[in-house]
């Protein structure tokens, strides 16, 4: 069981050595986390850190992002659509961090959601430890890594339901669409009105 689980869900020491540049910059406890929990390789802290660093490096300056002088009403529907498409491409990383910030705010402002997340993490950790001690079999089938996540989700589902997780998801999506949509629609394109006129010229 240990060898099977290691092949599927653990990052081998050799892999960690190859990615030493990224893992070496992480705190010791975080670097050891994927080996202790046997997380899927795609969910390792190194991958998350690389993604985070790429996003952070491509962020446009926040001062320009919120500069009120750059916000004007679109002249027509075509210009509005052009702004939305171009601004989503230009400020993609800024919008991503706004979305993550809204998720964090929603979680912090709801103690029940924090409890539900703690129950989910605790359930997954206990199930995982049990599977390391011996094969965890339910209804004649061995519970593997993805199934462990599903089982932890099933155990914690009542707590998420009581915490109003569904309403929280809709709130985050609604707030994200409003904030990001408004910015993308009213923020002038990089380069000002000349750039907008260039895109609006008929071919």
mmCIF file with all atom_site columns, C-alpha atoms in Angstrom:
data_model
loop_
_atom_site.group_PDB
_atom_site.id
_atom_site.type_symbol
_atom_site.label_atom_id
_atom_site.label_alt_id
_atom_site.label_comp_id
_atom_site.label_asym_id
_atom_site.label_entity_id
_atom_site.label_seq_id
_atom_site.pdbx_PDB_ins_code
_atom_site.Cartn_x
_atom_site.Cartn_y
_atom_site.Cartn_z
_atom_site.occupancy
_atom_site.B_iso_or_equiv
_atom_site.pdbx_formal_charge
_atom_site.auth_seq_id
_atom_site.auth_comp_id
_atom_site.auth_asym_id
_atom_site.auth_atom_id
_atom_site.pdbx_PDB_model_num
ATOM 1   C CA . UNK A 1 1   ? 0.000   0.000  0.000   1.00 0.00 ? 1   UNK A CA 1
ATOM 2   C CA . UNK A 1 2   ? 2.795   2.388  0.911   1.00 0.00 ? 2   UNK A CA 1
ATOM 3   C CA . UNK A 1 3   ? 4.594   1.880  -2.394  1.00 0.00 ? 3   UNK A CA 1
ATOM 4   C CA . UNK A 1 4   ? 1.369   2.268  -4.355  1.00 0.00 ? 4   UNK A CA 1
ATOM 5   C CA . UNK A 1 5   ? 0.416   5.440  -2.555  1.00 0.00 ? 5   UNK A CA 1
ATOM 6   C CA . UNK A 1 6   ? 3.921   6.769  -2.986  1.00 0.00 ? 6   UNK A CA 1
ATOM 7   C CA . UNK A 1 7   ? 3.794   6.283  -6.738  1.00 0.00 ? 7   UNK A CA 1
ATOM 8   C CA . UNK A 1 8   ? 0.502   8.095  -7.078  1.00 0.00 ? 8   UNK A CA 1
ATOM 9   C CA . UNK A 1 9   ? 0.466   10.791 -4.468  1.00 0.00 ? 9   UNK A CA 1
ATOM 10  C CA . UNK A 1 10  ? 3.892   11.523 -3.067  1.00 0.00 ? 10  UNK A CA 1
ATOM 11  C CA . UNK A 1 11  ? 6.688   13.611 -4.496  1.00 0.00 ? 11  UNK A CA 1
ATOM 12  C CA . UNK A 1 12  ? 9.804   11.446 -4.526  1.00 0.00 ? 12  UNK A CA 1
ATOM 13  C CA . UNK A 1 13  ? 12.987  12.826 -2.933  1.00 0.00 ? 13  UNK A CA 1
ATOM 14  C CA . UNK A 1 14  ? 14.615  12.898 -6.370  1.00 0.00 ? 14  UNK A CA 1
ATOM 15  C CA . UNK A 1 15  ? 11.874  15.184 -7.617  1.00 0.00 ? 15  UNK A CA 1
ATOM 16  C CA . UNK A 1 16  ? 12.403  17.467 -4.653  1.00 0.00 ? 16  UNK A CA 1
ATOM 17  C CA . UNK A 1 17  ? 16.102  17.651 -5.426  1.00 0.00 ? 17  UNK A CA 1
ATOM 18  C CA . UNK A 1 18  ? 15.406  18.559 -9.053  1.00 0.00 ? 18  UNK A CA 1
ATOM 19  C CA . UNK A 1 19  ? 13.125  21.405 -7.947  1.00 0.00 ? 19  UNK A CA 1
ATOM 20  C CA . UNK A 1 20  ? 15.511  22.539 -5.221  1.00 0.00 ? 20  UNK A CA 1
ATOM 21  C CA . UNK A 1 21  ? 15.536  26.082 -6.567  1.00 0.00 ? 21  UNK A CA 1
ATOM 22  C CA . UNK A 1 22  ? 11.862  26.500 -5.723  1.00 0.00 ? 22  UNK A CA 1
ATOM 23  C CA . UNK A 1 23  ? 11.571  24.270 -2.681  1.00 0.00 ? 23  UNK A CA 1
ATOM 24  C CA . UNK A 1 24  ? 14.763  25.659 -1.224  1.00 0.00 ? 24  UNK A CA 1
ATOM 25  C CA . UNK A 1 25  ? 13.180  29.086 -0.985  1.00 0.00 ? 25  UNK A CA 1
ATOM 26  C CA . UNK A 1 26  ? 10.213  27.741 1.012   1.00 0.00 ? 26  UNK A CA 1
ATOM 27  C CA . UNK A 1 27  ? 10.144  27.491 4.810   1.00 0.00 ? 27  UNK A CA 1
ATOM 28  C CA . UNK A 1 28  ? 11.363  24.082 6.060   1.00 0.00 ? 28  UNK A CA 1
ATOM 29  C CA . UNK A 1 29  ? 7.937   23.068 7.354   1.00 0.00 ? 29  UNK A CA 1
ATOM 30  C CA . UNK A 1 30  ? 6.311   23.964 4.042   1.00 0.00 ? 30  UNK A CA 1
ATOM 31  C CA . UNK A 1 31  ? 8.956   22.173 1.997   1.00 0.00 ? 31  UNK A CA 1
ATOM 32  C CA . UNK A 1 32  ? 8.319   18.964 3.926   1.00 0.00 ? 32  UNK A CA 1
ATOM 33  C CA . UNK A 1 33  ? 4.540   19.242 3.701   1.00 0.00 ? 33  UNK A CA 1
ATOM 34  C CA . UNK A 1 34  ? 3.949   17.252 0.477   1.00 0.00 ? 34  UNK A CA 1
ATOM 35  C CA . UNK A 1 35  ? 6.073   14.355 1.804   1.00 0.00 ? 35  UNK A CA 1
ATOM 36  C CA . UNK A 1 36  ? 4.263   14.281 5.137   1.00 0.00 ? 36  UNK A CA 1
ATOM 37  C CA . UNK A 1 37  ? 0.757   14.451 3.674   1.00 0.00 ? 37  UNK A CA 1
ATOM 38  C CA . UNK A 1 38  ? 1.521   12.646 0.401   1.00 0.00 ? 38  UNK A CA 1
ATOM 39  C CA . UNK A 1 39  ? -0.289  15.296 -1.585  1.00 0.00 ? 39  UNK A CA 1
ATOM 40  C CA . UNK A 1 40  ? -0.688  14.935 -5.355  1.00 0.00 ? 40  UNK A CA 1
ATOM 41  C CA . UNK A 1 41  ? 2.309   16.327 -7.186  1.00 0.00 ? 41  UNK A CA 1
ATOM 42  C CA . UNK A 1 42  ? 0.131   18.832 -9.007  1.00 0.00 ? 42  UNK A CA 1
ATOM 43  C CA . UNK A 1 43  ? -0.944  20.305 -5.656  1.00 0.00 ? 43  UNK A CA 1
ATOM 44  C CA . UNK A 1 44  ? 2.520   20.598 -4.116  1.00 0.00 ? 44  UNK A CA 1
ATOM 45  C CA . UNK A 1 45  ? 3.624   23.898 -2.515  1.00 0.00 ? 45  UNK A CA 1
ATOM 46  C CA . UNK A 1 46  ? 6.340   24.285 -5.188  1.00 0.00 ? 46  UNK A CA 1
ATOM 47  C CA . UNK A 1 47  ? 3.755   24.353 -7.987  1.00 0.00 ? 47  UNK A CA 1
ATOM 48  C CA . UNK A 1 48  ? 1.551   26.758 -6.029  1.00 0.00 ? 48  UNK A CA 1
ATOM 49  C CA . UNK A 1 49  ? 4.523   29.038 -5.338  1.00 0.00 ? 49  UNK A CA 1
ATOM 50  C CA . UNK A 1 50  ? 5.563   29.057 -9.009  1.00 0.00 ? 50  UNK A CA 1
ATOM 51  C CA . UNK A 1 51  ? 2.024   29.966 -10.046 1.00 0.00 ? 51  UNK A CA 1
ATOM 52  C CA . UNK A 1 52  ? 1.843   32.675 -7.374  1.00 0.00 ? 52  UNK A CA 1
ATOM 53  C CA . UNK A 1 53  ? 5.218   34.147 -8.392  1.00 0.00 ? 53  UNK A CA 1
ATOM 54  C CA . UNK A 1 54  ? 4.236   34.247 -12.070 1.00 0.00 ? 54  UNK A CA 1
ATOM 55  C CA . UNK A 1 55  ? 1.017   36.021 -11.225 1.00 0.00 ? 55  UNK A CA 1
ATOM 56  C CA . UNK A 1 56  ? 2.716   38.482 -8.899  1.00 0.00 ? 56  UNK A CA 1
ATOM 57  C CA . UNK A 1 57  ? 5.396   39.275 -11.484 1.00 0.00 ? 57  UNK A CA 1
ATOM 58  C CA . UNK A 1 58  ? 2.771   40.127 -14.122 1.00 0.00 ? 58  UNK A CA 1
ATOM 59  C CA . UNK A 1 59  ? 0.676   42.427 -11.909 1.00 0.00 ? 59  UNK A CA 1
ATOM 60  C CA . UNK A 1 60  ? 0.173   45.915 -13.297 1.00 0.00 ? 60  UNK A CA 1
ATOM 61  C CA . UNK A 1 61  ? 0.894   48.778 -10.821 1.00 0.00 ? 61  UNK A CA 1
ATOM 62  C CA . UNK A 1 62  ? -2.062  49.167 -8.484  1.00 0.00 ? 62  UNK A CA 1
ATOM 63  C CA . UNK A 1 63  ? -1.775  52.969 -8.582  1.00 0.00 ? 63  UNK A CA 1
ATOM 64  C CA . UNK A 1 64  ? -2.542  52.940 -12.295 1.00 0.00 ? 64  UNK A CA 1
ATOM 65  C CA . UNK A 1 65  ? -5.087  50.186 -11.850 1.00 0.00 ? 65  UNK A CA 1
ATOM 66  C CA . UNK A 1 66  ? -7.280  52.377 -9.606  1.00 0.00 ? 66  UNK A CA 1
ATOM 67  C CA . UNK A 1 67  ? -6.409  55.784 -11.125 1.00 0.00 ? 67  UNK A CA 1
ATOM 68  C CA . UNK A 1 68  ? -9.826  57.501 -11.264 1.00 0.00 ? 68  UNK A CA 1
ATOM 69  C CA . UNK A 1 69  ? -8.678  59.740 -14.116 1.00 0.00 ? 69  UNK A CA 1
ATOM 70  C CA . UNK A 1 70  ? -8.521  56.692 -16.371 1.00 0.00 ? 70  UNK A CA 1
ATOM 71  C CA . UNK A 1 71  ? -12.169 55.768 -15.888 1.00 0.00 ? 71  UNK A CA 1
ATOM 72  C CA . UNK A 1 72  ? -14.615 57.024 -18.494 1.00 0.00 ? 72  UNK A CA 1
ATOM 73  C CA . UNK A 1 73  ? -17.974 55.968 -19.850 1.00 0.00 ? 73  UNK A CA 1
ATOM 74  C CA . UNK A 1 74  ? -17.777 53.885 -23.053 1.00 0.00 ? 74  UNK A CA 1
ATOM 75  C CA . UNK A 1 75  ? -19.126 55.733 -26.083 1.00 0.00 ? 75  UNK A CA 1
ATOM 76  C CA . UNK A 1 76  ? -21.013 52.727 -27.410 1.00 0.00 ? 76  UNK A CA 1
ATOM 77  C CA . UNK A 1 77  ? -21.527 49.007 -26.921 1.00 0.00 ? 77  UNK A CA 1
ATOM 78  C CA . UNK A 1 78  ? -18.683 48.114 -29.271 1.00 0.00 ? 78  UNK A CA 1
ATOM 79  C CA . UNK A 1 79  ? -16.215 50.169 -27.270 1.00 0.00 ? 79  UNK A CA 1
ATOM 80  C CA . UNK A 1 80  ? -17.476 48.597 -24.037 1.00 0.00 ? 80  UNK A CA 1
ATOM 81  C CA . UNK A 1 81  ? -16.884 45.094 -25.395 1.00 0.00 ? 81  UNK A CA 1
ATOM 82  C CA . UNK A 1 82  ? -13.452 46.108 -26.653 1.00 0.00 ? 82  UNK A CA 1
ATOM 83  C CA . UNK A 1 83  ? -12.507 47.477 -23.250 1.00 0.00 ? 83  UNK A CA 1
ATOM 84  C CA . UNK A 1 84  ? -13.680 44.368 -21.425 1.00 0.00 ? 84  UNK A CA 1
ATOM 85  C CA . UNK A 1 85  ? -11.719 42.015 -23.683 1.00 0.00 ? 85  UNK A CA 1
ATOM 86  C CA . UNK A 1 86  ? -8.529  44.068 -23.692 1.00 0.00 ? 86  UNK A CA 1
ATOM 87  C CA . UNK A 1 87  ? -8.613  44.925 -19.976 1.00 0.00 ? 87  UNK A CA 1
ATOM 88  C CA . UNK A 1 88  ? -9.154  41.297 -19.012 1.00 0.00 ? 88  UNK A CA 1
ATOM 89  C CA . UNK A 1 89  ? -6.007  40.492 -20.930 1.00 0.00 ? 89  UNK A CA 1
ATOM 90  C CA . UNK A 1 90  ? -4.051  43.453 -19.536 1.00 0.00 ? 90  UNK A CA 1
ATOM 91  C CA . UNK A 1 91  ? -5.091  43.182 -15.888 1.00 0.00 ? 91  UNK A CA 1
ATOM 92  C CA . UNK A 1 92  ? -5.569  39.427 -15.680 1.00 0.00 ? 92  UNK A CA 1
ATOM 93  C CA . UNK A 1 93  ? -3.243  39.031 -12.694 1.00 0.00 ? 93  UNK A CA 1
ATOM 94  C CA . UNK A 1 94  ? -4.760  42.000 -10.848 1.00 0.00 ? 94  UNK A CA 1
ATOM 95  C CA . UNK A 1 95  ? -8.217  40.507 -11.297 1.00 0.00 ? 95  UNK A CA 1
ATOM 96  C CA . UNK A 1 96  ? -6.953  37.141 -10.051 1.00 0.00 ? 96  UNK A CA 1
ATOM 97  C CA . UNK A 1 97  ? -5.699  38.666 -6.800  1.00 0.00 ? 97  UNK A CA 1
ATOM 98  C CA . UNK A 1 98  ? -8.954  40.574 -6.363  1.00 0.00 ? 98  UNK A CA 1
ATOM 99  C CA . UNK A 1 99  ? -10.826 37.286 -6.698  1.00 0.00 ? 99  UNK A CA 1
ATOM 100 C CA . UNK A 1 100 ? -8.536  35.593 -4.161  1.00 0.00 ? 100 UNK A CA 1
ATOM 101 C CA . UNK A 1 101 ? -8.938  38.557 -1.824  1.00 0.00 ? 101 UNK A CA 1
ATOM 102 C CA . UNK A 1 102 ? -12.712 38.305 -1.956  1.00 0.00 ? 102 UNK A CA 1
ATOM 103 C CA . UNK A 1 103 ? -12.511 34.579 -1.174  1.00 0.00 ? 103 UNK A CA 1
ATOM 104 C CA . UNK A 1 104 ? -10.215 35.275 1.783   1.00 0.00 ? 104 UNK A CA 1
ATOM 105 C CA . UNK A 1 105 ? -12.505 38.040 3.058   1.00 0.00 ? 105 UNK A CA 1
ATOM 106 C CA . UNK A 1 106 ? -15.532 35.757 2.792   1.00 0.00 ? 106 UNK A CA 1
ATOM 107 C CA . UNK A 1 107 ? -13.791 33.006 4.764   1.00 0.00 ? 107 UNK A CA 1
ATOM 108 C CA . UNK A 1 108 ? -12.400 35.298 7.460   1.00 0.00 ? 108 UNK A CA 1
ATOM 109 C CA . UNK A 1 109 ? -15.701 37.102 7.936   1.00 0.00 ? 109 UNK A CA 1
ATOM 110 C CA . UNK A 1 110 ? -17.571 33.816 8.467   1.00 0.00 ? 110 UNK A CA 1
ATOM 111 C CA . UNK A 1 111 ? -16.447 31.806 11.542  1.00 0.00 ? 111 UNK A CA 1
ATOM 112 C CA . UNK A 1 112 ? -18.656 28.898 10.487  1.00 0.00 ? 112 UNK A CA 1
ATOM 113 C CA . UNK A 1 113 ? -16.814 28.629 7.184   1.00 0.00 ? 113 UNK A CA 1
ATOM 114 C CA . UNK A 1 114 ? -13.519 28.532 9.061   1.00 0.00 ? 114 UNK A CA 1
ATOM 115 C CA . UNK A 1 115 ? -14.904 25.717 11.206  1.00 0.00 ? 115 UNK A CA 1
ATOM 116 C CA . UNK A 1 116 ? -16.136 23.865 8.116   1.00 0.00 ? 116 UNK A CA 1
ATOM 117 C CA . UNK A 1 117 ? -12.719 24.132 6.465   1.00 0.00 ? 117 UNK A CA 1
ATOM 118 C CA . UNK A 1 118 ? -11.063 22.926 9.659   1.00 0.00 ? 118 UNK A CA 1
ATOM 119 C CA . UNK A 1 119 ? -13.424 19.925 9.737   1.00 0.00 ? 119 UNK A CA 1
ATOM 120 C CA . UNK A 1 120 ? -12.636 19.111 6.098   1.00 0.00 ? 120 UNK A CA 1
ATOM 121 C CA . UNK A 1 121 ? -8.847  19.339 6.613   1.00 0.00 ? 121 UNK A CA 1
ATOM 122 C CA . UNK A 1 122 ? -9.053  17.348 9.843   1.00 0.00 ? 122 UNK A CA 1
ATOM 123 C CA . UNK A 1 123 ? -11.216 14.646 8.262   1.00 0.00 ? 123 UNK A CA 1
ATOM 124 C CA . UNK A 1 124 ? -8.879  14.317 5.275   1.00 0.00 ? 124 UNK A CA 1
ATOM 125 C CA . UNK A 1 125 ? -5.827  14.117 7.531   1.00 0.00 ? 125 UNK A CA 1
ATOM 126 C CA . UNK A 1 126 ? -7.372  11.416 9.748   1.00 0.00 ? 126 UNK A CA 1
ATOM 127 C CA . UNK A 1 127 ? -8.531  9.390  6.735   1.00 0.00 ? 127 UNK A CA 1
ATOM 128 C CA . UNK A 1 128 ? -5.098  9.700  5.193   1.00 0.00 ? 128 UNK A CA 1
ATOM 129 C CA . UNK A 1 129 ? -3.333  8.526  8.368   1.00 0.00 ? 129 UNK A CA 1
ATOM 130 C CA . UNK A 1 130 ? -5.689  5.547  8.583   1.00 0.00 ? 130 UNK A CA 1
ATOM 131 C CA . UNK A 1 131 ? -4.898  4.625  4.972   1.00 0.00 ? 131 UNK A CA 1
ATOM 132 C CA . UNK A 1 132 ? -1.168  4.663  5.738   1.00 0.00 ? 132 UNK A CA 1
ATOM 133 C CA . UNK A 1 133 ? -1.588  2.237  8.636   1.00 0.00 ? 133 UNK A CA 1
ATOM 134 C CA . UNK A 1 134 ? -3.580  -0.255 6.587   1.00 0.00 ? 134 UNK A CA 1
ATOM 135 C CA . UNK A 1 135 ? -5.690  -0.445 3.457   1.00 0.00 ? 135 UNK A CA 1
ATOM 136 C CA . UNK A 1 136 ? -8.841  1.590  3.854   1.00 0.00 ? 136 UNK A CA 1
ATOM 137 C CA . UNK A 1 137 ? -11.646 -0.352 2.185   1.00 0.00 ? 137 UNK A CA 1
ATOM 138 C CA . UNK A 1 138 ? -15.248 0.827  1.857   1.00 0.00 ? 138 UNK A CA 1
ATOM 139 C CA . UNK A 1 139 ? -17.888 -1.318 0.133   1.00 0.00 ? 139 UNK A CA 1
ATOM 140 C CA . UNK A 1 140 ? -15.138 -3.638 -1.062  1.00 0.00 ? 140 UNK A CA 1
ATOM 141 C CA . UNK A 1 141 ? -13.102 -0.906 -2.756  1.00 0.00 ? 141 UNK A CA 1
ATOM 142 C CA . UNK A 1 142 ? -9.818  0.569  -1.608  1.00 0.00 ? 142 UNK A CA 1
ATOM 143 C CA . UNK A 1 143 ? -10.003 4.290  -0.823  1.00 0.00 ? 143 UNK A CA 1
ATOM 144 C CA . UNK A 1 144 ? -7.236  6.028  -2.788  1.00 0.00 ? 144 UNK A CA 1
ATOM 145 C CA . UNK A 1 145 ? -6.076  9.648  -2.630  1.00 0.00 ? 145 UNK A CA 1
ATOM 146 C CA . UNK A 1 146 ? -8.835  11.276 -4.732  1.00 0.00 ? 146 UNK A CA 1
ATOM 147 C CA . UNK A 1 147 ? -11.419 9.145  -2.972  1.00 0.00 ? 147 UNK A CA 1
ATOM 148 C CA . UNK A 1 148 ? -10.031 10.293 0.375   1.00 0.00 ? 148 UNK A CA 1
ATOM 149 C CA . UNK A 1 149 ? -10.725 13.889 -0.612  1.00 0.00 ? 149 UNK A CA 1
ATOM 150 C CA . UNK A 1 150 ? -14.248 12.934 -1.633  1.00 0.00 ? 150 UNK A CA 1
ATOM 151 C CA . UNK A 1 151 ? -14.815 11.075 1.640   1.00 0.00 ? 151 UNK A CA 1
ATOM 152 C CA . UNK A 1 152 ? -13.535 14.052 3.637   1.00 0.00 ? 152 UNK A CA 1
ATOM 153 C CA . UNK A 1 153 ? -15.869 16.291 1.650   1.00 0.00 ? 153 UNK A CA 1
ATOM 154 C CA . UNK A 1 154 ? -18.809 14.013 2.399   1.00 0.00 ? 154 UNK A CA 1
ATOM 155 C CA . UNK A 1 155 ? -17.989 14.023 6.117   1.00 0.00 ? 155 UNK A CA 1
ATOM 156 C CA . UNK A 1 156 ? -17.690 17.819 6.255   1.00 0.00 ? 156 UNK A CA 1
ATOM 157 C CA . UNK A 1 157 ? -20.618 18.544 3.897   1.00 0.00 ? 157 UNK A CA 1
ATOM 158 C CA . UNK A 1 158 ? -23.186 19.016 6.713   1.00 0.00 ? 158 UNK A CA 1
ATOM 159 C CA . UNK A 1 159 ? -20.919 21.600 8.344   1.00 0.00 ? 159 UNK A CA 1
ATOM 160 C CA . UNK A 1 160 ? -20.468 23.449 5.037   1.00 0.00 ? 160 UNK A CA 1
ATOM 161 C CA . UNK A 1 161 ? -24.237 23.365 4.559   1.00 0.00 ? 161 UNK A CA 1
ATOM 162 C CA . UNK A 1 162 ? -24.835 24.802 8.024   1.00 0.00 ? 162 UNK A CA 1
ATOM 163 C CA . UNK A 1 163 ? -22.186 27.454 7.360   1.00 0.00 ? 163 UNK A CA 1
ATOM 164 C CA . UNK A 1 164 ? -24.037 28.587 4.229   1.00 0.00 ? 164 UNK A CA 1
ATOM 165 C CA . UNK A 1 165 ? -21.169 27.701 1.890   1.00 0.00 ? 165 UNK A CA 1
ATOM 166 C CA . UNK A 1 166 ? -23.488 27.854 -1.128  1.00 0.00 ? 166 UNK A CA 1
ATOM 167 C CA . UNK A 1 167 ? -24.498 31.427 -0.345  1.00 0.00 ? 167 UNK A CA 1
ATOM 168 C CA . UNK A 1 168 ? -20.846 32.320 0.210   1.00 0.00 ? 168 UNK A CA 1
ATOM 169 C CA . UNK A 1 169 ? -19.908 30.943 -3.220  1.00 0.00 ? 169 UNK A CA 1
ATOM 170 C CA . UNK A 1 170 ? -22.632 32.963 -4.931  1.00 0.00 ? 170 UNK A CA 1
ATOM 171 C CA . UNK A 1 171 ? -21.593 36.076 -2.979  1.00 0.00 ? 171 UNK A CA 1
ATOM 172 C CA . UNK A 1 172 ? -17.965 35.698 -4.070  1.00 0.00 ? 172 UNK A CA 1
ATOM 173 C CA . UNK A 1 173 ? -18.962 35.127 -7.700  1.00 0.00 ? 173 UNK A CA 1
ATOM 174 C CA . UNK A 1 174 ? -21.377 38.056 -7.681  1.00 0.00 ? 174 UNK A CA 1
ATOM 175 C CA . UNK A 1 175 ? -18.930 40.430 -6.021  1.00 0.00 ? 175 UNK A CA 1
ATOM 176 C CA . UNK A 1 176 ? -16.167 39.340 -8.396  1.00 0.00 ? 176 UNK A CA 1
ATOM 177 C CA . UNK A 1 177 ? -18.311 39.877 -11.490 1.00 0.00 ? 177 UNK A CA 1
ATOM 178 C CA . UNK A 1 178 ? -19.417 43.310 -10.257 1.00 0.00 ? 178 UNK A CA 1
ATOM 179 C CA . UNK A 1 179 ? -15.979 44.601 -9.237  1.00 0.00 ? 179 UNK A CA 1
ATOM 180 C CA . UNK A 1 180 ? -13.984 43.164 -12.115 1.00 0.00 ? 180 UNK A CA 1
ATOM 181 C CA . UNK A 1 181 ? -16.710 43.743 -14.705 1.00 0.00 ? 181 UNK A CA 1
ATOM 182 C CA . UNK A 1 182 ? -17.102 47.381 -13.699 1.00 0.00 ? 182 UNK A CA 1
ATOM 183 C CA . UNK A 1 183 ? -13.364 47.995 -13.824 1.00 0.00 ? 183 UNK A CA 1
ATOM 184 C CA . UNK A 1 184 ? -12.942 46.281 -17.184 1.00 0.00 ? 184 UNK A CA 1
ATOM 185 C CA . UNK A 1 185 ? -15.852 48.204 -18.705 1.00 0.00 ? 185 UNK A CA 1
ATOM 186 C CA . UNK A 1 186 ? -14.966 51.694 -17.479 1.00 0.00 ? 186 UNK A CA 1
ATOM 187 C CA . UNK A 1 187 ? -11.152 51.559 -17.405 1.00 0.00 ? 187 UNK A CA 1
ATOM 188 C CA . UNK A 1 188 ? -9.635  53.127 -20.508 1.00 0.00 ? 188 UNK A CA 1
ATOM 189 C CA . UNK A 1 189 ? -7.322  50.944 -22.543 1.00 0.00 ? 189 UNK A CA 1
ATOM 190 C CA . UNK A 1 190 ? -3.593  51.249 -22.019 1.00 0.00 ? 190 UNK A CA 1
ATOM 191 C CA . UNK A 1 191 ? -2.548  54.028 -24.354 1.00 0.00 ? 191 UNK A CA 1
ATOM 192 C CA . UNK A 1 192 ? -5.667  56.132 -23.790 1.00 0.00 ? 192 UNK A CA 1
ATOM 193 C CA . UNK A 1 193 ? -8.296  57.230 -26.286 1.00 0.00 ? 193 UNK A CA 1
ATOM 194 C CA . UNK A 1 194 ? -5.904  56.928 -29.239 1.00 0.00 ? 194 UNK A CA 1
ATOM 195 C CA . UNK A 1 195 ? -5.601  53.197 -28.621 1.00 0.00 ? 195 UNK A CA 1
ATOM 196 C CA . UNK A 1 196 ? -9.377  52.837 -28.356 1.00 0.00 ? 196 UNK A CA 1
ATOM 197 C CA . UNK A 1 197 ? -9.908  54.744 -31.613 1.00 0.00 ? 197 UNK A CA 1
ATOM 198 C CA . UNK A 1 198 ? -7.364  52.478 -33.303 1.00 0.00 ? 198 UNK A CA 1
ATOM 199 C CA . UNK A 1 199 ? -9.276  49.360 -32.252 1.00 0.00 ? 199 UNK A CA 1
ATOM 200 C CA . UNK A 1 200 ? -12.602 50.923 -33.198 1.00 0.00 ? 200 UNK A CA 1
ATOM 201 C CA . UNK A 1 201 ? -11.547 51.842 -36.758 1.00 0.00 ? 201 UNK A CA 1
ATOM 202 C CA . UNK A 1 202 ? -13.397 49.761 -39.382 1.00 0.00 ? 202 UNK A CA 1
ATOM 203 C CA . UNK A 1 203 ? -11.295 47.410 -41.470 1.00 0.00 ? 203 UNK A CA 1
#
